[in-house]
């Protein structure tokens, strides 16, 4: 146990100009009830949307997130072929906002699901619709609060690295990186070679 975290029951609360407040519960049944009562949207309206996001998550997770992206051989396999065959579902060249507007229709829901683009500083009117899968990470796997904040993750990774022999040199300017056959072999910092 290097750091502790708690799964959140509420992903977020969303406040709108007309005083509507929507609580996005991790429990999808509760979330469906919330949007039905607050927006008058039919029960289970979002399930088709979530099922599509789940499919995108399965496709992109297997094809990219679990394999080294820099190695070509990682991408020449059966899962990549399946990924390419379902290319239309991903809507890579459409924006998050455009696809959300088509799929969700309700402006408040569109705004709620467009926000995922802002997590990395993107604009939902420009960011690729493939990023909609982030919503599935929240509603499919859950959101978590890290006890002690993100610094706890950094501290845990540093501790793990030290336990396997990694040495950290802080406050040093790297003057050069030494490579051989396109692989990093070491670096020079403060006239010392590492």
XYZ file of N, CA and C in Angstrom:
582
model
N 0.836 -1.189 0.000
C 0.000 0.000 0.000
C 0.879 1.251 0.000
N 1.072 1.834 -1.148
C 1.950 2.997 -1.256
C 1.185 4.312 -1.185
N -0.079 4.295 -1.582
C -0.953 5.452 -1.370
C -2.381 4.941 -1.287
N -3.228 5.739 -0.672
C -4.618 5.337 -0.470
C -5.553 6.213 -1.290
N -6.658 5.623 -1.674
C -7.648 6.359 -2.454
C -9.033 5.829 -2.111
N -10.023 6.650 -2.425
C -11.415 6.308 -2.166
C -12.209 6.492 -3.445
N -13.019 5.512 -3.774
C -13.895 5.634 -4.935
C -15.018 6.606 -4.594
N -15.266 7.550 -5.479
C -16.288 8.559 -5.244
C -17.660 8.074 -5.673
N -18.662 8.358 -4.873
C -20.041 8.032 -5.238
C -20.612 9.091 -6.169
N -20.076 10.304 -6.064
C -20.512 11.405 -6.932
C -19.316 11.858 -7.761
N -19.470 11.794 -9.072
C -18.403 12.199 -9.988
C -18.281 13.719 -10.010
N -19.410 14.387 -9.950
C -19.394 15.849 -9.943
C -20.782 16.421 -9.834
N -20.831 17.708 -9.506
C -22.091 18.448 -9.505
C -21.953 19.532 -10.549
N -22.989 19.698 -11.333
C -22.944 20.621 -12.451
C -24.038 21.663 -12.287
N -23.622 22.937 -12.344
C -24.502 24.066 -12.088
C -24.718 24.825 -13.392
N -25.972 25.075 -13.716
C -26.326 25.720 -14.971
C -26.922 27.099 -14.718
N -26.877 27.946 -15.746
C -27.335 29.334 -15.630
C -28.787 29.450 -15.192
N -29.621 28.478 -15.538
C -31.036 28.543 -15.165
C -31.302 27.970 -13.767
N -30.238 27.788 -12.983
C -30.277 27.273 -11.602
C -30.464 25.760 -11.506
N -30.457 25.066 -12.626
C -30.505 23.609 -12.589
C -29.181 23.101 -12.012
N -29.268 22.131 -11.123
C -28.079 21.476 -10.575
C -28.224 19.986 -10.840
N -27.241 19.409 -11.530
C -27.264 17.981 -11.825
C -26.127 17.313 -11.060
N -26.475 16.294 -10.298
C -25.477 15.498 -9.601
C -25.185 14.276 -10.459
N -23.924 14.149 -10.869
C -23.512 13.000 -11.696
C -23.037 11.899 -10.757
N -23.921 10.966 -10.487
C -23.595 9.839 -9.614
C -22.816 8.790 -10.390
N -21.872 8.127 -9.709
C -21.177 6.993 -10.326
C -22.177 5.878 -10.618
N -23.103 5.666 -9.708
C -24.161 4.672 -9.906
C -25.037 5.151 -11.064
N -24.967 4.444 -12.175
C -25.656 4.899 -13.379
C -27.170 4.920 -13.221
N -27.721 4.014 -12.437
C -29.159 4.016 -12.213
C -29.568 5.322 -11.508
N -28.789 5.709 -10.497
C -29.072 6.972 -9.803
C -28.870 8.166 -10.733
N -27.832 8.091 -11.580
C -27.578 9.187 -12.513
C -28.724 9.290 -13.521
N -29.191 8.156 -14.018
C -30.341 8.163 -14.934
C -31.565 8.774 -14.258
N -31.808 8.421 -13.009
C -32.937 9.012 -12.266
C -32.767 10.522 -12.133
N -31.544 10.944 -11.883
C -31.247 12.370 -11.729
C -31.564 13.141 -13.005
N -31.101 12.647 -14.155
C -31.360 13.402 -15.384
C -32.822 13.289 -15.813
N -33.473 12.193 -15.433
C -34.904 12.076 -15.721
C -35.677 13.114 -14.908
N -35.362 13.231 -13.633
C -36.102 14.172 -12.783
C -35.725 15.629 -13.063
N -34.453 15.917 -13.364
C -34.028 17.302 -13.551
C -34.220 17.811 -14.974
N -34.092 16.918 -15.958
C -34.147 17.355 -17.351
C -35.363 16.826 -18.107
N -36.141 15.936 -17.456
C -37.309 15.369 -18.133
C -36.944 14.420 -19.256
N -35.762 13.850 -19.162
C -35.282 12.932 -20.202
C -35.755 11.527 -19.857
N -36.161 10.741 -20.860
C -36.659 9.386 -20.584
C -35.656 8.544 -19.796
N -36.184 7.685 -18.949
C -35.365 6.788 -18.138
C -34.447 5.968 -19.044
N -33.229 5.770 -18.604
C -32.204 5.000 -19.330
C -31.827 5.608 -20.684
N -32.086 6.887 -20.852
C -31.745 7.606 -22.086
C -30.259 7.491 -22.418
N -29.418 7.522 -21.384
C -27.969 7.526 -21.596
C -27.366 6.153 -21.838
N -28.113 5.090 -21.636
C -27.510 3.753 -21.733
C -26.921 3.460 -23.108
N -27.584 3.866 -24.167
C -27.039 3.649 -25.512
C -25.723 4.422 -25.666
N -25.703 5.646 -25.159
C -24.495 6.468 -25.204
C -23.368 5.800 -24.413
N -23.658 5.345 -23.197
C -22.641 4.687 -22.379
C -22.162 3.386 -23.013
N -23.048 2.645 -23.639
C -22.641 1.400 -24.313
C -21.685 1.696 -25.466
N -21.939 2.793 -26.182
C -21.035 3.192 -27.263
C -19.677 3.593 -26.690
N -19.690 4.341 -25.580
C -18.433 4.745 -24.947
C -17.662 3.530 -24.443
N -18.383 2.558 -23.935
C -17.734 1.323 -23.463
C -17.030 0.619 -24.624
N -17.680 0.575 -25.761
C -17.095 -0.048 -26.950
C -15.841 0.710 -27.388
N -15.892 2.029 -27.374
C -14.731 2.843 -27.728
C -13.599 2.589 -26.739
N -13.936 2.518 -25.457
C -12.927 2.243 -24.434
C -12.263 0.898 -24.679
N -13.053 -0.127 -24.999
C -12.476 -1.453 -25.270
C -11.535 -1.394 -26.469
N -11.956 -0.692 -27.515
C -11.152 -0.627 -28.731
C -9.862 0.163 -28.524
N -9.971 1.327 -27.932
C -8.785 2.178 -27.792
C -7.870 1.674 -26.696
N -8.427 1.165 -25.627
C -7.606 0.648 -24.532
C -6.725 -0.496 -24.987
N -7.306 -1.438 -25.699
C -6.540 -2.591 -26.169
C -5.524 -2.197 -27.229
N -5.911 -1.287 -28.108
C -5.037 -0.948 -29.226
C -3.909 -0.012 -28.859
N -4.124 0.868 -27.885
C -3.124 1.890 -27.625
C -2.634 1.948 -26.191
N -3.531 1.906 -25.243
C -3.130 2.178 -23.870
C -2.324 1.064 -23.227
N -2.517 -0.171 -23.656
C -1.829 -1.279 -23.002
C -0.585 -1.754 -23.759
N -0.203 -1.032 -24.814
C 0.958 -1.431 -25.607
C 1.874 -0.244 -25.825
N 3.171 -0.485 -25.960
C 4.094 0.625 -26.215
C 3.757 1.305 -27.537
N 3.406 2.578 -27.481
C 2.955 3.292 -28.676
C 4.090 3.509 -29.677
N 5.345 3.524 -29.202
C 6.476 3.811 -30.076
C 6.949 2.591 -30.869
N 6.442 1.411 -30.556
C 6.853 0.207 -31.280
C 5.799 -0.168 -32.316
N 6.187 -0.159 -33.580
C 5.239 -0.479 -34.650
C 4.622 -1.863 -34.481
N 5.414 -2.823 -34.022
C 4.890 -4.188 -33.895
C 3.728 -4.269 -32.898
N 3.653 -3.289 -32.003
C 2.551 -3.263 -31.041
C 1.204 -3.058 -31.724
N 1.236 -2.489 -32.916
C -0.007 -2.090 -33.572
C -0.390 -2.951 -34.776
N 0.430 -3.926 -35.107
C 0.088 -4.833 -36.200
C -0.386 -6.152 -35.603
N -1.660 -6.175 -35.234
C -2.231 -7.361 -34.603
C -3.743 -7.365 -34.820
N -4.397 -8.394 -34.340
C -5.831 -8.570 -34.574
C -6.658 -7.467 -33.919
N -6.245 -6.976 -32.739
C -7.038 -5.932 -32.081
C -6.971 -4.614 -32.866
N -5.832 -4.333 -33.497
C -5.731 -3.123 -34.310
C -6.608 -3.243 -35.548
N -6.643 -4.418 -36.153
C -7.499 -4.626 -37.317
C -8.961 -4.435 -36.936
N -9.377 -4.990 -35.798
C -10.751 -4.791 -35.316
C -11.019 -3.309 -35.068
N -10.046 -2.646 -34.492
C -10.144 -1.209 -34.231
C -10.402 -0.449 -35.529
N -9.612 -0.743 -36.554
C -9.753 -0.044 -37.824
C -11.082 -0.349 -38.510
N -11.587 -1.568 -38.331
C -12.879 -1.926 -38.933
C -14.037 -1.163 -38.296
N -13.871 -0.748 -37.055
C -14.925 0.006 -36.363
C -14.592 1.498 -36.317
N -13.776 1.926 -37.227
C -13.292 3.303 -37.290
C -14.428 4.326 -37.220
N -15.548 4.054 -37.884
C -16.656 5.022 -37.916
C -17.208 5.309 -36.527
N -17.205 4.327 -35.656
C -17.703 4.521 -34.304
C -16.865 5.557 -33.554
N -15.581 5.612 -33.842
C -14.673 6.493 -33.116
C -14.847 7.962 -33.478
N -15.211 8.242 -34.718
C -15.425 9.622 -35.175
C -14.198 10.497 -34.887
N -13.033 9.976 -35.215
C -11.768 10.645 -34.918
C -11.719 12.066 -35.467
N -12.287 12.290 -36.649
C -12.189 13.603 -37.291
C -13.372 14.510 -36.996
N -14.213 14.106 -36.051
C -15.295 14.967 -35.570
C -14.929 15.439 -34.172
N -15.485 16.565 -33.778
C -15.182 17.080 -32.441
C -16.072 16.396 -31.399
N -15.609 16.437 -30.155
C -16.408 15.917 -29.045
C -17.772 16.598 -29.047
N -17.760 17.917 -29.186
C -19.019 18.667 -29.122
C -19.979 18.250 -30.241
N -19.470 18.125 -31.436
C -20.335 17.768 -32.569
C -21.008 16.416 -32.326
N -20.239 15.431 -31.895
C -20.796 14.092 -31.667
C -21.741 14.104 -30.464
N -21.365 14.789 -29.394
C -22.247 14.861 -28.228
C -23.567 15.549 -28.581
N -23.508 16.573 -29.386
C -24.727 17.292 -29.814
C -25.642 16.349 -30.603
N -25.057 15.536 -31.473
C -25.840 14.575 -32.266
C -26.436 13.478 -31.391
N -25.633 12.978 -30.466
C -26.044 11.803 -29.688
C -26.935 12.156 -28.503
N -26.647 13.272 -27.845
C -27.315 13.578 -26.582
C -28.490 14.546 -26.720
N -28.425 15.419 -27.696
C -29.483 16.376 -28.017
C -29.726 17.431 -26.925
N -29.784 17.069 -25.662
C -30.048 18.027 -24.583
C -28.792 18.865 -24.309
N -28.939 20.191 -24.346
C -27.789 21.091 -24.195
C -27.055 20.918 -22.867
N -27.780 20.655 -21.802
C -27.130 20.485 -20.496
C -26.294 19.201 -20.464
N -26.819 18.143 -21.051
C -26.045 16.899 -21.121
C -24.839 17.069 -22.031
N -25.020 17.778 -23.133
C -23.893 18.029 -24.044
C -22.792 18.761 -23.286
N -23.167 19.799 -22.542
C -22.174 20.552 -21.772
C -21.507 19.664 -20.727
N -22.282 18.838 -20.053
C -21.737 17.944 -19.031
C -20.699 16.992 -19.634
N -21.011 16.409 -20.786
C -20.096 15.436 -21.395
C -18.998 16.090 -22.234
N -19.189 17.346 -22.647
C -18.130 18.069 -23.359
C -16.954 18.393 -22.442
N -17.208 18.497 -21.138
C -16.186 18.961 -20.204
C -14.943 18.082 -20.184
N -15.048 16.811 -20.608
C -13.881 15.924 -20.534
C -12.708 16.444 -21.354
N -12.988 17.227 -22.387
C -11.899 17.789 -23.198
C -11.046 18.736 -22.374
N -11.648 19.387 -21.395
C -10.911 20.384 -20.613
C -9.946 19.753 -19.624
N -10.041 18.455 -19.393
C -9.147 17.788 -18.443
C -7.686 17.956 -18.826
N -7.418 18.004 -20.129
C -6.025 18.176 -20.557
C -5.830 19.507 -21.288
N -6.750 20.439 -21.045
C -6.623 21.768 -21.629
C -7.140 21.881 -23.047
N -7.848 20.881 -23.530
C -8.371 20.913 -24.898
C -9.698 21.674 -24.956
N -10.133 21.892 -26.158
C -11.384 22.587 -26.438
C -12.361 21.561 -27.022
N -13.556 21.369 -26.441
C -14.481 20.351 -26.953
C -14.960 20.621 -28.383
N -14.810 21.862 -28.843
C -15.200 22.195 -30.212
C -14.120 21.817 -31.216
N -12.927 21.469 -30.703
C -11.818 21.090 -31.567
C -11.274 19.694 -31.274
N -11.359 19.247 -30.041
C -10.776 17.950 -29.656
C -11.514 16.800 -30.331
N -10.753 15.782 -30.693
C -11.318 14.611 -31.371
C -12.347 13.899 -30.488
N -13.400 13.428 -31.130
C -14.479 12.722 -30.432
C -13.999 11.431 -29.771
N -12.841 10.948 -30.147
C -12.322 9.739 -29.497
C -12.123 9.984 -27.998
N -11.940 11.250 -27.621
C -11.755 11.589 -26.209
C -13.035 11.402 -25.390
N -14.150 11.147 -26.054
C -15.387 10.878 -25.314
C -15.225 9.657 -24.414
N -14.279 8.801 -24.739
C -14.073 7.598 -23.927
C -13.677 7.939 -22.494
N -13.188 9.156 -22.258
C -12.866 9.575 -20.894
C -14.117 9.521 -20.020
N -15.267 9.847 -20.593
C -16.519 9.770 -19.831
C -16.784 8.350 -19.371
N -16.407 7.384 -20.199
C -16.609 5.995 -19.780
C -15.657 5.633 -18.640
N -14.472 6.189 -18.641
C -13.562 5.928 -17.528
C -14.207 6.371 -16.220
N -14.868 7.517 -16.237
C -15.534 8.030 -15.033
C -16.746 7.192 -14.647
N -17.633 6.976 -15.609
C -18.904 6.315 -15.307
C -18.818 4.791 -15.377
N -17.809 4.270 -16.046
C -17.654 2.825 -16.148
C -16.760 2.238 -15.068
N -15.672 2.942 -14.791
C -14.711 2.460 -13.800
C -14.773 3.242 -12.494
N -15.197 4.488 -12.586
C -15.321 5.315 -11.400
C -14.271 6.411 -11.328
N -14.545 7.371 -10.461
C -13.605 8.446 -10.156
C -13.128 8.236 -8.731
N -11.912 8.675 -8.466
C -11.298 8.409 -7.172
C -10.693 9.678 -6.586
N -10.677 9.731 -5.266
C -9.993 10.794 -4.546
C -8.753 10.167 -3.928
N -7.609 10.760 -4.217
C -6.349 10.261 -3.676
C -6.116 10.950 -2.337
N -5.968 10.167 -1.286
C -5.714 10.729 0.034
C -4.367 11.444 0.003
N -4.365 12.689 0.421
C -3.120 13.466 0.414
C -2.855 14.161 -0.911
N -3.718 13.983 -1.897
C -3.554 14.645 -3.193
C -2.603 13.899 -4.122
N -2.398 14.465 -5.309
C -1.572 13.821 -6.325
C -0.117 13.664 -5.902
N 0.324 14.489 -4.989
C 1.704 14.357 -4.501
C 1.930 12.968 -3.904
N 0.860 12.350 -3.390
C 0.963 11.000 -2.823
C 1.355 9.980 -3.891
N 0.851 10.170 -5.107
C 1.211 9.266 -6.214
C 2.678 9.455 -6.567
N 3.118 10.706 -6.667
C 4.524 10.993 -6.967
C 5.427 10.390 -5.899
N 5.051 10.570 -4.648
C 5.868 10.032 -3.552
C 5.922 8.505 -3.591
N 4.785 7.880 -3.910
C 4.740 6.419 -3.993
C 5.619 5.909 -5.131
N 5.551 6.560 -6.296
C 6.382 6.149 -7.434
C 7.868 6.328 -7.121
N 8.205 7.416 -6.451
C 9.598 7.650 -6.069
C 10.077 6.571 -5.099
N 9.264 6.236 -4.129
C 9.614 5.190 -3.162
C 9.799 3.837 -3.852
N 8.871 3.497 -4.735
C 8.990 2.231 -5.474
C 10.268 2.202 -6.312
N 10.557 3.305 -6.976
C 11.763 3.376 -7.804
C 13.017 3.184 -6.952
N 13.063 3.837 -5.799
C 14.222 3.699 -4.908
C 14.374 2.265 -4.418
N 13.249 1.586 -4.190
C 13.300 0.199 -3.715
C 13.892 -0.750 -4.749
N 13.840 -0.368 -6.032
C 14.437 -1.224 -7.065
C 15.774 -0.664 -7.554
N 16.303 0.321 -6.806
C 17.656 0.776 -7.104
C 17.791 2.052 -7.901
N 16.718 2.752 -8.173
C 16.815 4.013 -8.916
C 17.359 5.095 -7.984
N 18.296 5.869 -8.517
C 18.889 6.975 -7.775
C 18.341 8.278 -8.346
N 17.921 9.199 -7.509
C 17.418 10.493 -7.964
C 18.432 11.575 -7.633
N 18.789 12.360 -8.623
C 19.653 13.524 -8.431
C 18.790 14.742 -8.721
N 18.595 15.567 -7.716
C 17.687 16.706 -7.853
C 18.464 18.003 -8.092
N 17.753 18.980 -8.647
C 18.274 20.333 -8.866
C 19.552 20.339 -9.698
N 19.585 19.499 -10.728
C 20.721 19.466 -11.638
C 20.221 19.701 -13.055
N 20.952 20.494 -13.786
C 20.621 20.788 -15.172
C 21.258 19.722 -16.066
N 20.460 19.074 -16.899
C 20.972 18.071 -17.842
C 21.563 18.825 -19.025
N 22.835 18.603 -19.288
C 23.488 19.304 -20.387
C 23.472 18.505 -21.688
N 23.414 17.165 -21.592
C 23.301 16.362 -22.820
C 22.775 14.968 -22.494
N 22.179 14.369 -23.511
C 21.681 13.003 -23.410
C 22.494 12.162 -24.380
N 23.096 11.094 -23.891
C 23.950 10.233 -24.709
C 23.114 9.082 -25.278
N 23.210 8.898 -26.590
C 22.455 7.839 -27.258
C 23.372 6.958 -28.079
N 22.893 5.758 -28.358
C 23.581 4.829 -29.238
C 22.516 3.944 -29.865
N 22.513 3.851 -31.170
C 21.500 3.060 -31.895
C 20.078 3.456 -31.489
N 19.836 4.757 -31.422
C 18.515 5.310 -31.082
C 18.025 4.917 -29.697
N 18.934 4.592 -28.796
C 18.573 4.270 -27.416
C 19.367 5.161 -26.476
N 18.705 5.613 -25.436
C 19.385 6.438 -24.444
C 20.313 5.558 -23.617
N 21.568 5.970 -23.543
C 22.577 5.211 -22.786
C 22.958 5.923 -21.494
N 22.733 7.234 -21.446
C 23.072 7.985 -20.250
C 22.851 9.465 -20.482
N 23.203 10.248 -19.456
C 23.101 11.693 -19.598
C 24.200 12.360 -18.793
N 24.447 13.610 -19.164
C 25.473 14.381 -18.494
C 24.795 15.531 -17.771
N 25.151 15.680 -16.480
C 24.587 16.729 -15.650
C 25.668 17.208 -14.697
N 25.864 18.524 -14.646
C 26.914 19.086 -13.776
C 28.257 18.371 -13.997
N 28.574 18.131 -15.265
C 29.828 17.487 -15.680
C 29.959 16.053 -15.158
N 28.886 15.445 -14.707
C 28.925 14.032 -14.284
C 28.093 13.214 -15.266
N 28.604 12.046 -15.594
C 27.911 11.130 -16.501
C 27.105 10.126 -15.679
N 25.835 9.971 -16.070
C 24.956 8.996 -15.397
C 24.555 7.924 -16.380
